[in-house]
Structure formats: C-alpha cells, structure tokens
Coordinates of C-alpha atoms in Angstrom, one line a residue:
Chain D
M1 CA -13.5 45.8 44.0
T2 CA -14.0 49.3 45.4
P3 CA -15.9 52.1 43.6
F4 CA -13.9 54.6 41.5
E5 CA -14.6 57.3 39.0
L6 CA -14.5 56.3 35.3
A7 CA -13.7 59.0 32.7
Q8 CA -14.2 58.2 29.0
P9 CA -12.4 60.9 27.0
A10 CA -12.9 61.1 23.2
S11 CA -9.3 62.0 22.4
L12 CA -5.7 61.2 23.3
A13 CA -5.1 64.8 24.4
E14 CA -8.0 64.7 26.8
A15 CA -6.9 61.4 28.2
I16 CA -3.4 62.7 28.9
A17 CA -4.8 65.8 30.5
L18 CA -6.9 63.6 32.9
L19 CA -3.8 61.7 34.1
D20 CA -1.8 63.2 37.0
P21 CA 2.0 62.9 37.2
N22 CA 1.8 62.7 41.0
D23 CA -1.2 60.5 41.5
T24 CA -0.9 56.8 40.9
A25 CA -4.5 56.2 42.0
I26 CA -5.4 57.5 38.5
R27 CA -4.7 55.1 35.8
P28 CA -5.5 54.5 32.1
I29 CA -7.5 51.4 31.2
A30 CA -8.1 50.0 27.7
G31 CA -8.8 46.3 27.5
G32 CA -8.5 46.1 31.3
T33 CA -7.6 42.4 31.6
A34 CA -4.5 42.9 33.7
L35 CA -5.9 45.8 35.7
M36 CA -9.1 43.9 36.5
L37 CA -7.1 41.0 37.9
M38 CA -5.1 43.4 40.1
M39 CA -8.2 45.2 41.2
K40 CA -10.1 41.9 42.0
M41 CA -7.1 40.7 44.1
G42 CA -7.1 44.0 46.0
L43 CA -3.6 44.8 44.8
Y44 CA -4.8 48.1 43.2
E45 CA -7.6 50.3 44.3
P46 CA -7.9 53.2 41.8
Q47 CA -9.6 56.6 42.6
K48 CA -10.2 57.1 38.9
L49 CA -9.7 55.2 35.7
I50 CA -9.3 56.9 32.3
S51 CA -10.7 54.8 29.5
L52 CA -8.7 54.8 26.3
R53 CA -11.5 53.0 24.4
G54 CA -13.0 56.2 23.0
I55 CA -9.8 57.9 21.7
E56 CA -9.2 58.5 18.1
P57 CA -9.6 55.3 15.9
R58 CA -6.0 55.6 14.5
Y59 CA -4.7 54.3 17.9
S60 CA -6.6 51.1 17.2
E61 CA -5.3 50.6 13.7
V62 CA -2.5 48.5 12.1
A63 CA -0.8 49.9 9.1
A64 CA 1.9 48.7 6.7
T65 CA 4.8 51.1 6.7
A66 CA 7.0 52.1 3.7
D67 CA 10.1 50.5 5.1
G68 CA 8.4 47.1 5.1
G69 CA 7.4 47.1 8.8
L70 CA 4.2 47.8 10.8
R71 CA 2.8 50.7 12.7
I72 CA 0.4 49.3 15.4
G73 CA -1.8 51.6 17.4
A74 CA -1.5 50.9 21.1
V75 CA -5.2 50.4 21.6
T76 CA -5.3 47.6 19.0
P77 CA -6.8 44.4 20.4
L78 CA -4.4 41.4 20.4
R79 CA -6.9 39.5 18.4
Q80 CA -6.3 41.9 15.4
L81 CA -2.6 41.0 15.5
E82 CA -3.6 37.3 15.2
M83 CA -6.1 37.8 12.4
L84 CA -4.9 40.7 10.1
P85 CA -3.1 39.3 7.0
V86 CA -0.7 42.3 7.0
V87 CA 0.7 41.1 10.4
A88 CA 1.1 37.5 9.3
E89 CA 2.9 38.8 6.1
R90 CA 5.2 41.3 7.6
A91 CA 5.9 39.9 11.1
P92 CA 4.8 36.3 11.1
V93 CA 6.4 35.7 14.5
I94 CA 3.8 38.1 16.0
A95 CA 0.8 36.3 14.5
H96 CA 2.3 33.0 15.5
T97 CA 2.9 34.1 19.1
M98 CA -0.8 34.9 19.4
R99 CA -1.7 31.2 19.0
R100 CA -0.5 30.5 22.6
L101 CA -1.0 33.9 24.2
S102 CA -3.8 33.3 26.7
N103 CA -7.0 32.5 24.8
V104 CA -9.4 33.9 22.2
R105 CA -11.6 35.7 24.7
V106 CA -8.7 37.5 26.4
R107 CA -7.2 38.3 23.0
N108 CA -10.5 39.8 21.9
V109 CA -10.3 42.3 24.7
A110 CA -6.6 42.9 25.7
R111 CA -4.8 45.7 23.9
L112 CA -1.2 45.9 22.8
G113 CA -0.4 49.0 24.8
G114 CA -1.6 47.5 28.1
H115 CA 0.2 44.3 27.4
L116 CA 3.4 46.3 27.3
A117 CA 2.7 49.0 29.9
H118 CA 1.8 46.3 32.5
G119 CA 5.5 45.5 32.7
D120 CA 4.9 41.8 33.6
P121 CA 7.9 39.8 32.5
H122 CA 5.8 36.7 31.9
L123 CA 3.9 38.2 28.9
D124 CA 4.8 37.0 25.4
L125 CA 5.1 40.0 23.1
P126 CA 7.8 41.9 25.0
P127 CA 10.6 39.5 24.0
V128 CA 9.2 39.2 20.5
L129 CA 9.1 42.9 19.9
I130 CA 12.5 43.4 21.5
A131 CA 14.0 40.8 19.1
L132 CA 12.2 42.5 16.2
G133 CA 13.9 45.8 17.2
A134 CA 10.5 47.5 17.7
T135 CA 10.2 51.0 19.2
L136 CA 7.4 52.8 21.1
A137 CA 5.9 56.2 20.6
I138 CA 5.0 57.5 24.0
A139 CA 2.8 60.6 24.4
G140 CA 2.7 62.9 27.5
P141 CA 1.8 66.5 28.3
N142 CA 5.0 67.7 26.6
G143 CA 4.6 65.8 23.4
E144 CA 5.9 62.6 22.0
R145 CA 9.1 60.6 22.6
T146 CA 10.4 57.4 21.1
I147 CA 12.1 54.6 23.0
A148 CA 13.2 51.1 22.1
V149 CA 10.8 48.4 23.6
E150 CA 13.8 46.9 25.6
D151 CA 14.1 50.3 27.4
L152 CA 10.5 50.3 28.6
F153 CA 11.1 47.6 31.2
Q154 CA 12.8 48.9 34.3
G155 CA 12.0 46.3 36.9
Y156 CA 9.3 43.8 37.9
L157 CA 6.0 45.6 36.9
E158 CA 8.0 48.8 36.5
T159 CA 8.3 50.7 33.3
A160 CA 9.9 53.9 32.0
L161 CA 6.5 55.5 31.6
A162 CA 5.7 58.5 33.8
P163 CA 2.2 58.3 35.4
D164 CA 0.9 60.9 32.8
E165 CA 2.4 59.2 29.8
L166 CA 0.8 56.7 27.4
I167 CA 2.2 54.3 24.8
V168 CA 0.4 55.4 21.6
E169 CA 2.1 53.4 18.9
V170 CA 4.4 50.4 18.4
N171 CA 6.6 50.6 15.4
V172 CA 8.0 47.3 14.1
P173 CA 10.7 47.6 11.5
A174 CA 10.9 45.2 8.6
A175 CA 11.4 41.8 10.2
A176 CA 14.5 39.8 10.0
A177 CA 14.3 36.9 7.6
H178 CA 14.4 34.2 10.3
T179 CA 12.3 34.7 13.4
A180 CA 10.8 32.5 16.1
Y181 CA 9.4 32.7 19.6
L182 CA 9.1 29.7 21.9
K183 CA 7.8 29.5 25.4
H184 CA 7.7 26.8 28.0
T185 CA 5.1 26.3 30.7
T186 CA 6.0 24.0 33.5
R187 CA 2.5 23.3 35.0
S188 CA -0.4 23.4 32.5
A189 CA -0.2 24.5 28.9
D190 CA -2.1 27.7 29.7
D191 CA 0.0 28.7 32.7
W192 CA 2.3 31.7 32.8
P193 CA 5.5 30.6 31.1
A194 CA 8.7 29.7 33.0
L195 CA 10.6 31.0 29.9
G196 CA 10.0 32.7 26.6
I197 CA 12.8 33.2 24.0
A198 CA 12.5 35.2 20.8
V199 CA 15.1 35.1 18.1
A200 CA 15.5 37.2 14.9
L201 CA 18.3 36.3 12.5
D202 CA 19.5 37.5 9.2
M203 CA 21.8 35.2 7.2
Q204 CA 24.3 35.9 4.5
G205 CA 24.9 32.6 2.8
D206 CA 25.4 30.1 5.6
S207 CA 26.5 32.6 8.3
V208 CA 24.6 34.9 10.6
S209 CA 24.8 38.5 9.5
G210 CA 22.6 39.9 12.2
A211 CA 21.1 38.5 15.4
R212 CA 18.8 39.8 18.0
V213 CA 17.8 37.5 20.9
A214 CA 15.5 38.4 23.8
I215 CA 14.3 36.5 26.9
G216 CA 11.1 36.9 29.0
A217 CA 9.5 35.2 32.0
A218 CA 12.6 33.7 33.5
T219 CA 14.2 37.1 34.2
D220 CA 12.9 40.1 36.2
T221 CA 12.3 42.0 33.1
P222 CA 12.1 41.1 29.4
R223 CA 15.6 41.8 28.0
R224 CA 18.1 41.3 25.2
L225 CA 20.7 38.6 25.5
T226 CA 23.7 40.5 24.0
S227 CA 26.2 37.8 24.6
V228 CA 24.1 35.3 22.6
E229 CA 23.8 37.8 19.8
A230 CA 27.6 38.2 19.8
A231 CA 28.1 34.5 19.9
L232 CA 25.9 34.0 16.8
Q233 CA 27.3 36.9 14.8
G234 CA 29.2 35.6 11.7
E235 CA 28.7 32.0 12.7
A236 CA 27.5 29.2 10.4
L237 CA 24.8 27.6 12.4
S238 CA 26.5 24.3 13.2
D239 CA 25.3 22.3 16.2
A240 CA 28.4 23.5 18.0
A241 CA 27.6 27.1 17.3
I242 CA 24.0 26.7 18.4
N243 CA 25.2 24.9 21.6
R244 CA 27.6 27.8 22.3
A245 CA 24.7 30.2 21.9
G246 CA 22.7 28.2 24.4
E247 CA 25.6 28.2 26.9
A248 CA 26.0 32.0 26.5
A249 CA 22.2 32.5 27.2
A250 CA 22.3 30.4 30.3
A251 CA 25.4 32.2 31.6
E252 CA 24.0 35.7 30.9
A253 CA 20.4 35.5 32.1
E254 CA 20.0 36.2 35.8
V255 CA 17.3 33.9 37.0
H256 CA 15.6 33.1 40.4
S257 CA 13.8 30.1 41.8
D258 CA 10.0 30.5 41.9
A259 CA 6.8 28.3 41.6
R260 CA 7.6 27.7 37.9
G261 CA 11.0 26.1 38.6
S262 CA 14.3 26.4 40.4
A263 CA 17.0 28.7 39.1
A264 CA 19.1 25.7 38.0
Y265 CA 16.2 24.2 36.1
K266 CA 15.5 27.5 34.4
R267 CA 19.1 27.9 33.3
E268 CA 18.9 24.5 31.7
L269 CA 15.6 25.5 30.0
I270 CA 17.3 28.6 28.7
R271 CA 20.2 26.6 27.4
V272 CA 18.0 24.1 25.6
F273 CA 15.3 26.5 24.4
T274 CA 17.8 29.0 23.0
G275 CA 19.0 26.3 20.6
R276 CA 15.4 25.2 19.8
T277 CA 14.3 28.7 19.0
I278 CA 17.3 29.3 16.7
R279 CA 16.6 25.9 15.0
Q280 CA 12.9 26.8 14.6
A281 CA 13.7 30.2 13.2
T282 CA 16.0 28.8 10.6
G283 CA 13.9 25.8 9.7
R284 CA 16.4 23.2 11.2
E285 CA 15.3 20.0 12.8
A286 CA 14.8 20.6 16.5
Chain X
M1 CA -19.5 59.6 39.2
S2 CA -18.9 56.1 40.6
R3 CA -22.2 55.1 39.1
H4 CA -23.1 55.1 35.4
T5 CA -26.4 54.6 33.5
I6 CA -25.7 52.3 30.6
N7 CA -27.9 51.4 27.6
F8 CA -27.2 48.3 25.6
T9 CA -28.8 45.6 23.6
L10 CA -29.3 42.4 25.7
N11 CA -30.3 39.3 23.8
G12 CA -31.9 41.4 21.1
R13 CA -33.8 43.8 23.4
P14 CA -32.8 47.3 24.3
V15 CA -32.1 47.6 28.1
T16 CA -30.9 50.2 30.6
A17 CA -29.0 49.5 33.8
D18 CA -27.6 51.7 36.6
V19 CA -24.2 50.2 37.4
G20 CA -21.4 50.9 39.8
T21 CA -18.2 51.6 37.9
H22 CA -16.5 48.8 39.8
Q23 CA -19.1 46.1 38.9
N24 CA -18.2 43.5 36.3
L25 CA -20.6 42.4 33.6
T26 CA -21.2 39.0 35.2
E27 CA -22.5 40.6 38.3
V28 CA -24.8 43.0 36.4
L29 CA -26.3 40.3 34.2
Q30 CA -27.1 38.3 37.4
E31 CA -28.2 41.1 39.7
S32 CA -30.0 43.5 37.3
F33 CA -31.3 41.0 34.7
G34 CA -31.6 37.6 36.5
L35 CA -29.4 35.9 33.9
F36 CA -27.3 33.3 35.5
G37 CA -26.0 31.5 32.4
A38 CA -22.7 33.4 32.7
R39 CA -21.2 32.5 36.0
E40 CA -17.9 33.5 37.7
S41 CA -15.8 30.5 38.4
C42 CA -12.0 31.1 38.2
G43 CA -12.3 34.8 38.2
Q44 CA -9.2 35.1 36.1
G45 CA -10.1 34.6 32.4
L46 CA -8.9 31.0 32.3
C47 CA -12.1 28.9 32.7
G48 CA -14.6 30.5 30.3
C49 CA -17.7 29.9 32.5
C50 CA -18.6 33.6 32.4
T51 CA -18.3 33.9 28.6
V52 CA -20.7 36.2 26.8
L53 CA -20.6 37.7 23.3
I54 CA -20.1 41.5 23.0
D55 CA -20.7 42.7 19.4
G56 CA -20.2 39.0 18.3
A57 CA -16.9 38.5 20.1
A58 CA -16.5 36.2 23.1
V59 CA -15.5 38.1 26.2
T60 CA -14.6 37.1 29.8
S61 CA -17.5 38.9 31.5
C62 CA -16.1 38.6 35.0
L63 CA -13.1 40.7 33.8
A64 CA -15.2 43.2 31.9
L65 CA -16.3 46.4 33.5
A66 CA -20.1 46.6 33.1
A67 CA -19.8 50.3 32.3
F68 CA -18.0 49.4 29.1
A69 CA -21.1 47.5 27.8
D70 CA -22.7 50.8 27.2
G71 CA -23.8 51.0 23.5
S72 CA -22.9 47.4 22.7
D73 CA -24.8 44.3 21.7
V74 CA -24.5 41.7 24.5
Q75 CA -25.6 38.1 23.9
T76 CA -25.8 35.4 26.6
V77 CA -26.7 31.8 26.4
E78 CA -30.2 32.7 27.3
G79 CA -30.6 34.6 24.1
L80 CA -29.5 31.8 21.7
A81 CA -32.8 29.9 21.3
D82 CA -35.5 31.4 19.2
G83 CA -38.5 30.8 21.4
E84 CA -38.7 27.0 21.9
E85 CA -36.3 26.3 19.0
L86 CA -32.8 25.8 20.3
S87 CA -29.8 27.1 18.3
P88 CA -27.7 24.6 16.3
E89 CA -25.0 24.8 18.9
Q90 CA -27.4 24.0 21.8
E91 CA -29.0 21.2 19.8
A92 CA -25.6 19.7 19.0
F93 CA -24.4 19.8 22.7
I94 CA -27.6 18.0 23.8
E95 CA -27.6 15.4 21.0
I96 CA -23.9 14.5 21.6
G97 CA -24.3 14.7 25.4
A98 CA -21.3 17.0 25.5
F99 CA -21.5 17.7 29.3
Q100 CA -22.0 16.1 32.6
C101 CA -22.7 18.7 35.2
G102 CA -23.3 21.5 32.7
Y103 CA -21.7 24.3 34.7
C104 CA -19.2 25.2 31.9
T105 CA -21.6 24.5 29.0
P106 CA -22.9 28.1 28.3
G107 CA -19.3 29.2 27.9
F108 CA -18.5 26.4 25.5
V109 CA -21.7 27.0 23.5
L110 CA -20.9 30.7 23.1
M111 CA -17.2 30.1 22.2
T112 CA -18.6 27.7 19.6
R113 CA -20.8 30.5 18.3
Q114 CA -17.9 32.8 17.7
L115 CA -15.8 30.0 16.1
L116 CA -18.6 29.0 13.7
D117 CA -19.3 32.6 12.8
E118 CA -15.7 33.1 11.8
N119 CA -15.0 29.6 10.4
P120 CA -18.1 27.6 9.4
D121 CA -16.2 24.4 8.9
P122 CA -13.3 24.2 11.4
D123 CA -11.0 21.2 11.8
D124 CA -10.3 19.6 15.2
D125 CA -7.2 21.7 15.7
E126 CA -9.1 24.9 15.1
I127 CA -11.9 23.7 17.4
K128 CA -9.4 23.0 20.2
H129 CA -7.6 26.3 19.6
Y130 CA -10.9 28.3 20.1
L131 CA -11.9 26.2 23.1
S132 CA -8.5 26.2 24.8
G133 CA -9.7 28.9 27.2
N134 CA -12.7 26.9 28.4
L135 CA -12.3 24.3 31.1
C136 CA -14.6 21.3 31.6
R137 CA -13.8 19.7 35.0
C138 CA -16.0 16.7 34.2
G139 CA -13.7 16.1 31.2
A140 CA -16.3 15.9 28.4
Y141 CA -13.7 17.3 25.9
P142 CA -14.0 14.5 23.3
E143 CA -17.8 14.9 23.2
I144 CA -17.5 18.7 23.2
V145 CA -15.2 18.6 20.1
Q146 CA -17.7 16.2 18.5
A147 CA -20.6 18.6 19.4
V148 CA -18.8 21.5 17.8
R149 CA -18.4 19.5 14.6
L150 CA -22.1 18.6 14.6
A151 CA -23.1 22.2 15.3
G152 CA -21.1 23.2 12.2
E153 CA -22.9 20.6 10.1
K154 CA -26.3 21.8 11.5
R155 CA -25.5 25.4 10.7
R156 CA -24.3 24.6 7.2
A157 CA -27.5 22.7 6.6
R158 CA -29.8 25.5 7.7

C-alpha cells in the first residue's frame, strides 16, 4: 500500500466538507474491510481517506421506529445487526443473513454503509434490504436525500452516490410476515456466492397479497425481480405456482459466466433457489 | 500527515508508536513491538492467522489500519498468559494437542477468547460458527473444537 493522508473528523458535516466532488482519490473509510482489500491489491491508491469512525454516535445506532421498522445508522458494525435483539425481532431475515456473511472478525469491523456503498453485487445485505423495501438517507453538501436501496446500484462497483455524498442511515420498514434469504457458494462455503436470493411475502389466507423478490451475486448489480413478484401476486403457493416463479426468475435475470459458474448453471441455480427461498420464507418443506 | 503517532494499550501496557497511515496493524505489531503471534497469511480476512483482540473483539489485523488502533486496547496471543501461567484457552489447546504446525493457533486461541467471553458454555454449532473464519491447513479441526469445549470448562471452573 502507498502512503496517504488520514483525516479523522468528529462530525458528519466535517466529513462531508473534507470530501471533494471532483476528486476520487479522496474517499471515506469506516470499517475499511473492502477498501483495505482494494488498496492491498493496488486497485485503489488514495491521496486521502476520511475516517467516519469519529462522527456523531447516532450514526452507529440501531433504533426501533414507530411504524414497526428499524432505523440503522450507516456506521453500525454488521456484528450489531447480528446481536441486537431488536433486529432479530423486527427484521429476523437480517439477523439470519449475518450467520453466513463472512466471519465474526469481519462482522466486528465492517459497517453497514460501506457494505452498501462498495457496490459489489456479491454482498449479502443488498438483496435482503431491497426485498424488505428499505431506503437510504444520503447526506451531501446540499443536505439530505432519500433513495430506495435498489436505486443505489448503478453498475458493477458503481453507485448513485456522488463522491461527496455519504450514506448516513438505512431505514427498514416493518418487515413482511414471511422473509428469507438464501445464498449458494460453488467452491467453498466461505467463498463469494454465485447467487443470493431474498424474498419478502405477505399472505392473505392462502394467497400472496404482496411480494418483493431480489437477487444478488449472479447479476451485475443487486436488483428486484419484478416478473417474479408479478407471478406470485394473488397466487396460492402451490408447487406449480412456486415453479412458475422460479421459471420467471431464471428468464428475467441477466447472468454471465464467470469463475463461480456458467451462465446456464446460474440460470438453473436461480430457478431452483427462487423456489427454495419462497418455501423457506413460508415454512414449507424444501 | 501520512504518519501518525498513536497511543494504545498493548497487552495491558500503555505504548506509543509512530506509524505510516498505510501500515496495517500486523506490520506494526511485528516491526515496532517484535510481536509475531499475529501473522499475515491470506491477507484477505479469510484465514484468521492475524487475529488480535481490539477492545475485546476479534479483528483481522492485516486489514486494520494501525492508525485506527489509537486509544484502543489491543491484545495479542503474547498477552494471554499471566507470567508463567497460561490462559485456560492456551492450556486447553496444548492438553488436547489441537494443532500440528501451530501457525494458525494464535488466531484460533484469540477467537476462542471472544467466544467464551460472549458465551461461556457454547455448543459445537456455536463453536464452529465462531471459528468459521479461521483456517487450519493441518486439519486439526476436531481437536480444536474439543479444545474450545475444554477451555470453556476450565474457565467455568476458575
């Protein structure tokens, strides 16, 4: 790694002022896991890093909201999402996802905001948060704006954040009644996944009254699968309906061959895992 | 500005170091303090050989900027024993023989410390969950899980 300047501001406002909209050699750092990997590989050589570790404590806090959801500060370590009872209670799929997200050491350090702002499609929480309908509060020199998590991801490692903007909060609405996230790794259990699928379903009697389905890892960016959502809407979850949802997912997702599998194999994974995730969410036998 | 003076507690003693902002904590522990228990192996956070505890939580020190250690409490495997008396985790790994070459052992011992601090009586699933980010290429995993169970017993008996 090459030397750089390290600034350690004590407030969000100072941190934003230290960023430069025209200079990508200046970057924020919080946990630093992803950034350290890129710097060690020589893929990124910063002039200056702005640490977010010292900004106001509210950006590292998790709070229950009046609507039954969660407000999660962007500097919150992932380990908190695993351990805090309020997360397990209000969005159990988030706590459950932590069990297979990297390892305890990485979760002790990595922060939610960086996990999202990195823009890597192989990460686990983007599809989960998209399925939950979460939104992001983004702060910049001209104040705050809100976007849906699904609108953050613009391309491989590319996001809708300007260089002088920071994710400050993640707002998760009250979770759907039936949620699940499954991922599949094709080499070792701790490898980056070939596929991640998140499902959030509300049921009225036997039929689906609301569905959000999101995919990660197999596609360029984490994204919603709207044709699957449409296929599930109003359906009783028969084997035939679940199979149709899997077919729709495999048809909609644009996948490419890489070291984790051929495009044909990934389409088959998507078809099968869409069904498995729906069954897991609704307590059916896989 | 590309160098920082940091003050932190290292294995119970207050220390000071002059570090480059680009240096990771593994390098600084080795170069400034002669502590080689944490060693860089995979360099990516997967293997756990560089594990240290920062404020009681296990951290991948080869992915941690040393500058961020300022003001924190850092513990390495060298700080676990009390004089000649080994910690329960160290005793258990030796009694079970939970290693062959020993390269990964400091990381496993420190992960065991965080686990037992948080859950004094973990079952095997919980043990495997905490240790899933530590690799033993000699394949001593069955003995390692046994050693963690024994370390828990020893700690509960103390």
